[in-house]
Coordinates of C-alpha atoms and ligand atoms in Angstrom, one line a residue:
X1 CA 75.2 53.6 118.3
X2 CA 72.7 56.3 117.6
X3 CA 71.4 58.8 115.3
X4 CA 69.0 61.8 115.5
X5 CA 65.5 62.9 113.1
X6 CA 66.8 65.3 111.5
X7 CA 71.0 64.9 110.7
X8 CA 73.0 67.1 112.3
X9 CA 76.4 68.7 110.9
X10 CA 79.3 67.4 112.2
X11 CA 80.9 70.3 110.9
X12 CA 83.2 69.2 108.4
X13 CA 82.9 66.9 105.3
X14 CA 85.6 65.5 102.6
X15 CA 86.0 67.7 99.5
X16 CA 83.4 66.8 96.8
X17 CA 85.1 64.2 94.4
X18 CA 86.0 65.3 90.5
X19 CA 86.8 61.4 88.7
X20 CA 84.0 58.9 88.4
X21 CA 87.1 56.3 88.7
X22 CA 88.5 55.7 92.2
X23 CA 90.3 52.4 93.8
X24 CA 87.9 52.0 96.4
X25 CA 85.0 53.0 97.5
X26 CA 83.1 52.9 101.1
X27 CA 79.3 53.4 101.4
X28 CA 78.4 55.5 104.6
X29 CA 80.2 57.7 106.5
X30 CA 80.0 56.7 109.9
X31 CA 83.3 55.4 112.3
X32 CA 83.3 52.3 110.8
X33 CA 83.3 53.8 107.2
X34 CA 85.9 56.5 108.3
X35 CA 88.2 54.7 110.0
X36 CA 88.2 52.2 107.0
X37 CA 88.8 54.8 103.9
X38 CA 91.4 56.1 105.8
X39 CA 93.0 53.0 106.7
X40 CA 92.5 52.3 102.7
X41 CA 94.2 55.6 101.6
X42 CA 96.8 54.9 103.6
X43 CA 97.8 51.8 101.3
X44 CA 97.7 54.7 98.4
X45 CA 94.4 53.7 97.2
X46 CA 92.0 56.8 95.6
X47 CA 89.2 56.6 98.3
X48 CA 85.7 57.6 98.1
X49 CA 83.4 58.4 100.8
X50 CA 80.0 58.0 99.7
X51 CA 77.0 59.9 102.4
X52 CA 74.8 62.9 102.3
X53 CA 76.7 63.7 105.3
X54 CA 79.9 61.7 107.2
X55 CA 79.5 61.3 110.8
X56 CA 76.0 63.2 111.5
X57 CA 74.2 59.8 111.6
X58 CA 75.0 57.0 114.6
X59 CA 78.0 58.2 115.4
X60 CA 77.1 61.1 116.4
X61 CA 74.6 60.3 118.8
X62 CA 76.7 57.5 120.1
X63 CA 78.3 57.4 123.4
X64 CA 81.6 55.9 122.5
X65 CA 82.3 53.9 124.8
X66 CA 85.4 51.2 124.8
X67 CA 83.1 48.5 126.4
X68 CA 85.2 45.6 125.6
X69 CA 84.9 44.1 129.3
X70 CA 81.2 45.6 130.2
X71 CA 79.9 45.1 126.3
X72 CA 80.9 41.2 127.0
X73 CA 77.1 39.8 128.5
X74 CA 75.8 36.0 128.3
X75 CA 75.4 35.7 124.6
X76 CA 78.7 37.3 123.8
X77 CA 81.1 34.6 125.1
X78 CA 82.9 33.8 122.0
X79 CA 83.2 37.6 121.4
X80 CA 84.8 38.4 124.5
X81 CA 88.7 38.3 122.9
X82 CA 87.5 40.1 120.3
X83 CA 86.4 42.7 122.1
X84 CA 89.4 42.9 124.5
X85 CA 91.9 43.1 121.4
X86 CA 89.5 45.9 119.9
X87 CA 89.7 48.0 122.9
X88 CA 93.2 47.5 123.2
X89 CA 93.7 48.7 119.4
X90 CA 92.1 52.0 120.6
X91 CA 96.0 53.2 122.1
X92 CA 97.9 53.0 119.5
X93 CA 95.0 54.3 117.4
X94 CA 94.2 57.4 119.1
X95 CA 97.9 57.8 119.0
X96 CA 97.8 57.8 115.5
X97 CA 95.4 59.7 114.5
X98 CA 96.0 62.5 116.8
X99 CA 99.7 62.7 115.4
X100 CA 98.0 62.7 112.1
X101 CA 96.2 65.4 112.7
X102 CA 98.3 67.8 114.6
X103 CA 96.4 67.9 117.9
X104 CA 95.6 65.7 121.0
X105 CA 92.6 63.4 121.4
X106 CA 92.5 61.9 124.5
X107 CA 90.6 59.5 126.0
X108 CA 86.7 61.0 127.2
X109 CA 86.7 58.8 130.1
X110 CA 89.9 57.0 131.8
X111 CA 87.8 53.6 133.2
X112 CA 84.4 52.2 133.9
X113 CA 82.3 51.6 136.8
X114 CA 80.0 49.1 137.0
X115 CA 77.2 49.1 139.8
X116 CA 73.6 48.1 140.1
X117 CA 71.1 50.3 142.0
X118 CA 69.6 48.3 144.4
X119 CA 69.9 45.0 146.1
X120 CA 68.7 43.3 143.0
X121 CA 70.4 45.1 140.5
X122 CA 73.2 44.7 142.3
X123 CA 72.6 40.9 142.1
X124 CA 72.6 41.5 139.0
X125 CA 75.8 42.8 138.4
X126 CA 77.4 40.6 140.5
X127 CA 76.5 37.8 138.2
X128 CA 77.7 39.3 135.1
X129 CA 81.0 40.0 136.7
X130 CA 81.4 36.5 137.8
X131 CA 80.5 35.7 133.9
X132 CA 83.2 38.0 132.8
X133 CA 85.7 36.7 135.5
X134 CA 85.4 33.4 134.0
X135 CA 86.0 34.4 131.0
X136 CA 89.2 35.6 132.1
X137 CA 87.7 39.3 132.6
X138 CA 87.9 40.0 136.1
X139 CA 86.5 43.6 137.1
X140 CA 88.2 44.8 140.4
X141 CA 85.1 44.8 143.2
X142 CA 85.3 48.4 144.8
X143 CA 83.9 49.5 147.7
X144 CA 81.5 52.6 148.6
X145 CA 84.1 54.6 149.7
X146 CA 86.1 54.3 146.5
X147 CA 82.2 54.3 144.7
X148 CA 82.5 57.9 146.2
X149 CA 85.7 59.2 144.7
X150 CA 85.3 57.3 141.4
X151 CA 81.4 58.2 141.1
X152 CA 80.5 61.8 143.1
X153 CA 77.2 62.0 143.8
X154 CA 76.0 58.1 143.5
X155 CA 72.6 57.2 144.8
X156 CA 72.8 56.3 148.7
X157 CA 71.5 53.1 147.8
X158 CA 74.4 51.4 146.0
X159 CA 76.6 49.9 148.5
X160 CA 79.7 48.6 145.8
X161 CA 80.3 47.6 142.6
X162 CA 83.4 47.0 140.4
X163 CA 86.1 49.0 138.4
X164 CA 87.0 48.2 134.8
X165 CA 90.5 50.1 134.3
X166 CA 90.9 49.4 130.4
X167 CA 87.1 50.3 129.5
X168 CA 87.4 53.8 128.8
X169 CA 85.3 56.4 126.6
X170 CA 86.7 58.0 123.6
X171 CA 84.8 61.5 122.1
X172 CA 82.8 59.5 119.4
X173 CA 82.3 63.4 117.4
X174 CA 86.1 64.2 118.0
X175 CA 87.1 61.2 116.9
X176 CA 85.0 61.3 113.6
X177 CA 85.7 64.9 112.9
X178 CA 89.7 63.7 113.0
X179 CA 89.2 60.8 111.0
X180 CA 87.6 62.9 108.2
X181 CA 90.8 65.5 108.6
X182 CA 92.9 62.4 108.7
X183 CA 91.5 61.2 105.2
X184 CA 91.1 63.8 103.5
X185 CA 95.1 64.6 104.0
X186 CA 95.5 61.5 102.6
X187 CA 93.4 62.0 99.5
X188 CA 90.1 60.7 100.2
X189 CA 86.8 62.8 98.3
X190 CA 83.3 62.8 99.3
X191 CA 80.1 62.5 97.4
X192 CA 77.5 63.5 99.5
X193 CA 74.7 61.6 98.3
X194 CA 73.1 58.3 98.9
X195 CA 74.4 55.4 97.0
X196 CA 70.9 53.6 95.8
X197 CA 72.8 50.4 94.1
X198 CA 75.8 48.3 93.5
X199 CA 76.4 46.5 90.1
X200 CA 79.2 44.4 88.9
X201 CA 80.7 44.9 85.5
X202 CA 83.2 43.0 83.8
X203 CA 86.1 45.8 85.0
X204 CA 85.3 46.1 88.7
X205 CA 81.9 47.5 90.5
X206 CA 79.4 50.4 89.4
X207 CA 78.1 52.3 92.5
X208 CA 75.3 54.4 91.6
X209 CA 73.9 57.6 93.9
X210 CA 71.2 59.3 94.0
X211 CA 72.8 61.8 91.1
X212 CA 75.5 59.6 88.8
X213 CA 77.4 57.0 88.9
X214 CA 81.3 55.9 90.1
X215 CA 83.1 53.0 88.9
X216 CA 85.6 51.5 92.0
X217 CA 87.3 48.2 91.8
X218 CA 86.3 47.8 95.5
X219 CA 83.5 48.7 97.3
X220 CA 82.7 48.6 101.0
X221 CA 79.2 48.8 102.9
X222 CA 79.7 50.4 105.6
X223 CA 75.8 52.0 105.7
X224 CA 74.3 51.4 109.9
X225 CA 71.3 51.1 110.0
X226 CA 70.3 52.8 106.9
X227 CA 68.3 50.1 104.3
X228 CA 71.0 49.0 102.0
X229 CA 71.5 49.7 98.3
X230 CA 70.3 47.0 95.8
X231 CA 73.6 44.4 96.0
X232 CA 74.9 42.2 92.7
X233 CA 72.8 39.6 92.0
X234 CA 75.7 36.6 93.4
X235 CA 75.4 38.9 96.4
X236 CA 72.5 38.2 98.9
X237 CA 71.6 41.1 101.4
X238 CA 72.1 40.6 105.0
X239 CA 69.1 41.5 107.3
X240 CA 70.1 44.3 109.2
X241 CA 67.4 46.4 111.3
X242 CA 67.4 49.2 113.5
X243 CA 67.5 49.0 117.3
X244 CA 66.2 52.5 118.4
X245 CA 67.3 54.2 121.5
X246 CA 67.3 57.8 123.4
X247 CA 70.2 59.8 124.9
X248 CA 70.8 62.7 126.7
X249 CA 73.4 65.3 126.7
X250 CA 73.6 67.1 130.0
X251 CA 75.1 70.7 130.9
X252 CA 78.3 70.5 133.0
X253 CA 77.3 71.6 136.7
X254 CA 79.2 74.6 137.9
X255 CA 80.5 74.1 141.3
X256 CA 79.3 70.2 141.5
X257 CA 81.9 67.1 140.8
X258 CA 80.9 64.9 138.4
X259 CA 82.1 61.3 137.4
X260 CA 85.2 61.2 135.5
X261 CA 84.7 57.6 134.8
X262 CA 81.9 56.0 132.6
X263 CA 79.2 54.7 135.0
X264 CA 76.9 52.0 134.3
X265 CA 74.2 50.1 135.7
X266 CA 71.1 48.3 135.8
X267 CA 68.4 50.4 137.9
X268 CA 65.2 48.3 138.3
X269 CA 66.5 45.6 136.2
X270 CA 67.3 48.5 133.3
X271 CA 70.3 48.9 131.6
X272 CA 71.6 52.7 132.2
X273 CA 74.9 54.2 131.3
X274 CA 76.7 58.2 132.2
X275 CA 79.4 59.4 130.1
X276 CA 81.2 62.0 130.7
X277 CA 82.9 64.2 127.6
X278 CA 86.3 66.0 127.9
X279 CA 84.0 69.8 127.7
X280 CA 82.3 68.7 131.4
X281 CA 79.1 67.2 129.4
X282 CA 77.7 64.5 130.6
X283 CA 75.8 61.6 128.1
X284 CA 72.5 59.6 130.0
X285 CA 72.1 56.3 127.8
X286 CA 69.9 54.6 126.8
X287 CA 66.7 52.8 125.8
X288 CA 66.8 50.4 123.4
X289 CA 63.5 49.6 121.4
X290 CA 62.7 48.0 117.9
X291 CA 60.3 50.3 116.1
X292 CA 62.4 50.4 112.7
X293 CA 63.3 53.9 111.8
X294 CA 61.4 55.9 114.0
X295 CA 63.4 58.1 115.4
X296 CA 60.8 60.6 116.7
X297 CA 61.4 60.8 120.8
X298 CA 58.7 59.0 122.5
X299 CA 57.9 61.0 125.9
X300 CA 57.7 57.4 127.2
X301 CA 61.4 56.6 126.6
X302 CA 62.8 60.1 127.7
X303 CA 60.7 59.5 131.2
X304 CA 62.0 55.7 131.7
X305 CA 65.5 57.2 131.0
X306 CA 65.2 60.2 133.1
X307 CA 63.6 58.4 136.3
X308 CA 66.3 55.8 136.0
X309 CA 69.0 58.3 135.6
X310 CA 67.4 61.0 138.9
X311 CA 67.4 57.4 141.0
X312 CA 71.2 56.5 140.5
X313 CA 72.4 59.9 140.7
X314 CA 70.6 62.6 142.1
X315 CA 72.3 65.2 140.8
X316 CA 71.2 64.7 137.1
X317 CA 68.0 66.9 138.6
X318 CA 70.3 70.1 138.6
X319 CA 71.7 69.8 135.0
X320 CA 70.7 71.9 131.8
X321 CA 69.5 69.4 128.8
X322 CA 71.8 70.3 126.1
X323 CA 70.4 67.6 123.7
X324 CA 67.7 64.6 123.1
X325 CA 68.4 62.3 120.3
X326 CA 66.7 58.9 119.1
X327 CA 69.1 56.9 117.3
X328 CA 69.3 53.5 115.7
X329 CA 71.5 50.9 116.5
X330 CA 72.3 48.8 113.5
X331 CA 72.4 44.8 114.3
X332 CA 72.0 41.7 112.7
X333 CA 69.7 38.5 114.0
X334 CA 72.4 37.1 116.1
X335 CA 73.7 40.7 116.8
X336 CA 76.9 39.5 115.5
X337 CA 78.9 42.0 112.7
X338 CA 78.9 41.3 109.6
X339 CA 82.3 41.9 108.2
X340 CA 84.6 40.4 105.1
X341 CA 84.4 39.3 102.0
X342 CA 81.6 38.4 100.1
X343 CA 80.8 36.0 96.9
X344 CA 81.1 39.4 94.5
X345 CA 84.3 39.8 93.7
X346 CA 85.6 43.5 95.3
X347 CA 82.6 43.7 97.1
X348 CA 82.9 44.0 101.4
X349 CA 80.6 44.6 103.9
X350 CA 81.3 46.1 107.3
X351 CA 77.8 46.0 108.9
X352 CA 75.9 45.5 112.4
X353 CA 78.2 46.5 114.4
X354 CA 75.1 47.2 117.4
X355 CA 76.3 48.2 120.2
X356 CA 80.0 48.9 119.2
X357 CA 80.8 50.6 116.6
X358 CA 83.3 52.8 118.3
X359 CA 84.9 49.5 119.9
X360 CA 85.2 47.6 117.1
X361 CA 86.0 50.6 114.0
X362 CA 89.7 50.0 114.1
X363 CA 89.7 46.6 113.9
X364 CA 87.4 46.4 111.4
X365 CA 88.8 48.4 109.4
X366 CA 92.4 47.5 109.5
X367 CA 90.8 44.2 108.8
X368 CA 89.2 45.4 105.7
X369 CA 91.9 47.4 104.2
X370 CA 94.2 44.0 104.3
X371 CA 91.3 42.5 102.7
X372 CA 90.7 45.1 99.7
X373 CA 94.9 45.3 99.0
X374 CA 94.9 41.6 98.8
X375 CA 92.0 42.1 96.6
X376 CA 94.4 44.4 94.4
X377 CA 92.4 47.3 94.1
X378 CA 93.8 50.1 91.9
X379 CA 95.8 47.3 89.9
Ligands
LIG1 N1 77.0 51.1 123.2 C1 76.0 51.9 123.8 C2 74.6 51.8 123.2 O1 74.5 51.0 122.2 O2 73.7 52.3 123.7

């Protein structure tokens, strides 16, 4: 999950709050913080959203996909049920929010293909799949005939590859701009400022901004990849850093069909994904580099992305560029989230979610708000 140099406006934002008293409070505005507060309101708890501005940072930039098959590599064995019950959550979810807020949200992309680009890519793929079948995962092997209705305009080089039905795409700026509509029907307010530290006190938790303060008998960090605010002394800070990448937003082609299904790949032992977006847009993703919050675009990165996108599907050359964005994926050493309790009493965290933050928001924060009721926040 990424986010760009300057932030972008979603185009919406919570209306500004009036207490300095609230239930809860959740620190960043991204999917995982949205999802949560209003998961949290829903129990009937006054809900905060503290961020200069709610979904214009990773999850804006992100490509939101539902990898919960194709997001399960080598070092994510013990994730893989996980992942499968989070993608699974992401029915009834959509289905709730979109009733919520009065119109549809359908999924971006009904299924994922997975194919390499050439003989050794595809070796590679093939290997991963075998992974993933033994883990109980099995992708359905396609062949280049079916490559050619599920994937239009694939590279002549790939040969086969496999189908994952269940590993779709959602809109990852649809989907925030309904959570925030969703909330805010529900109660939540916004401060729109940075929350600099956290502080316990004998009645709850002090969150102070970058202009007052807010007293909340819960509190959840839900900040990225942003540095953290300054925790309670019992509480020690979890290293989370940055894992840069680019993307691309591409024109819809007028008169050429385009893949309806998320595509992704390895092309000369790269990683490479293609989203498409309910509007016809298409997302190239993405590099992923470690150079802490740079988020300038490095010519370098767009090239490596563009080369590797032209190779696998040719027809990339003809589109318009609608948008380039450097973002930062938030992860932890093992690249494992960081989510629960922790030894301040109130106090949550909801970080380094990496590569899937969209996959994993509505468990996370369903877990969360059963968490911070049991807590007894607003008693
Ligand atoms: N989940 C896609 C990415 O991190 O680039």
């Amino acid at each position: 999950m990424l986010s760009g140099p300057t932030r972008p406006s979603i185009g919406t934002t919570f209306p500004p709050l009036r207490d300095d008293v609230v239930d809860a409070a959740v620190i960043g505005g991204g999917v995982i913080g949205l999802a949560t507060a209003w998961r949290l309101a829903q129990r009937d708890l006054r809900v905060a959203v503290i961020d200069p501005s709610p979904g214009s940072g990773a999850s804006f930039v992100a490509g939101g996909m539902l990898g919960g098959v194709a997001e399960t590599g080598f070092a994510e064995a013990d994730a893989a049920s996980t992942h499968v019950v989070a993608r699974d959550s992401w029915d009834p979810f959509l289905a709730e929010l979109s009733a919520t807020i009065g119109r549809p949200l359908p999924y971006a992309a009904p299924g994922t293909v997975m194919v390499g680009f050439d003989r050794s890519d595809a070796q590679a793929i093939d290997h991963l799949v075998t992974f993933q079948r033994n883990l109980g995962l099995p992708g359905r092997p396609v062949d280049r005939g079916e490559l050619d209705v599920l994937v239009p305009g694939l590279g002549r080089s790939v040969r086969s590859g496999y189908f994952l039905d269940r590993d779709a795409a959602v809109d990852n700026r649809a989907v925030v701009v309904a959570l925030i509509e969703a909330a805010t029907t529900l109660g939540v307010c916004g401060v729109s400022e940075n929350c600099t530290s956290i502080t316990a006190t004998r009645s709850g938790l002090t969150v102070t901004t970058t202009e007052g303060q807010l007293h909340a008998s819960s509190v959840v960090v839900a900040t990225g990849a942003a540095p953290l605010p300054a925790l309670p002394d019992a509480t020690s800070a979890p290293a989370i850093y940055p894992v840069g990448g680019v993307i691309l937003r591409l024109e819809p082609l007028r008169d050429v069909q385009t893949p309806a299904v998320v595509v992704r790949s390895v092309v000369r032992g790269r990683p490479l994904y293609l989203v498409p977006r309910p509007d016809g847009s298409l997302v190239l993703g993405a590099t992923a580099v470690e150079r802490g919050f740079d988020v300038a675009v490095h010519v370098s990165d767009l090239h490596q992305l563009l080369d590797d996108g032209r190779m696998l599907l040719p027809f990339l050359d003809e589109c318009g560029v609608l948008d380039v964005m450097t973002g930062l994926r938030p992860t932890t050493p093992d690249h494992r989230p960081i989510v629960g309790a922790t030894t301040t009493p109130g106090l949550y965290l909801a970080l380094g979610h990496y590569r899937n933050g969209f996959l994993l928001a509505p468990a996370t924060a369903e877990h969360l708000a059963s968490l911070v009721a049991s807590h007894g926040a607003g008693r």
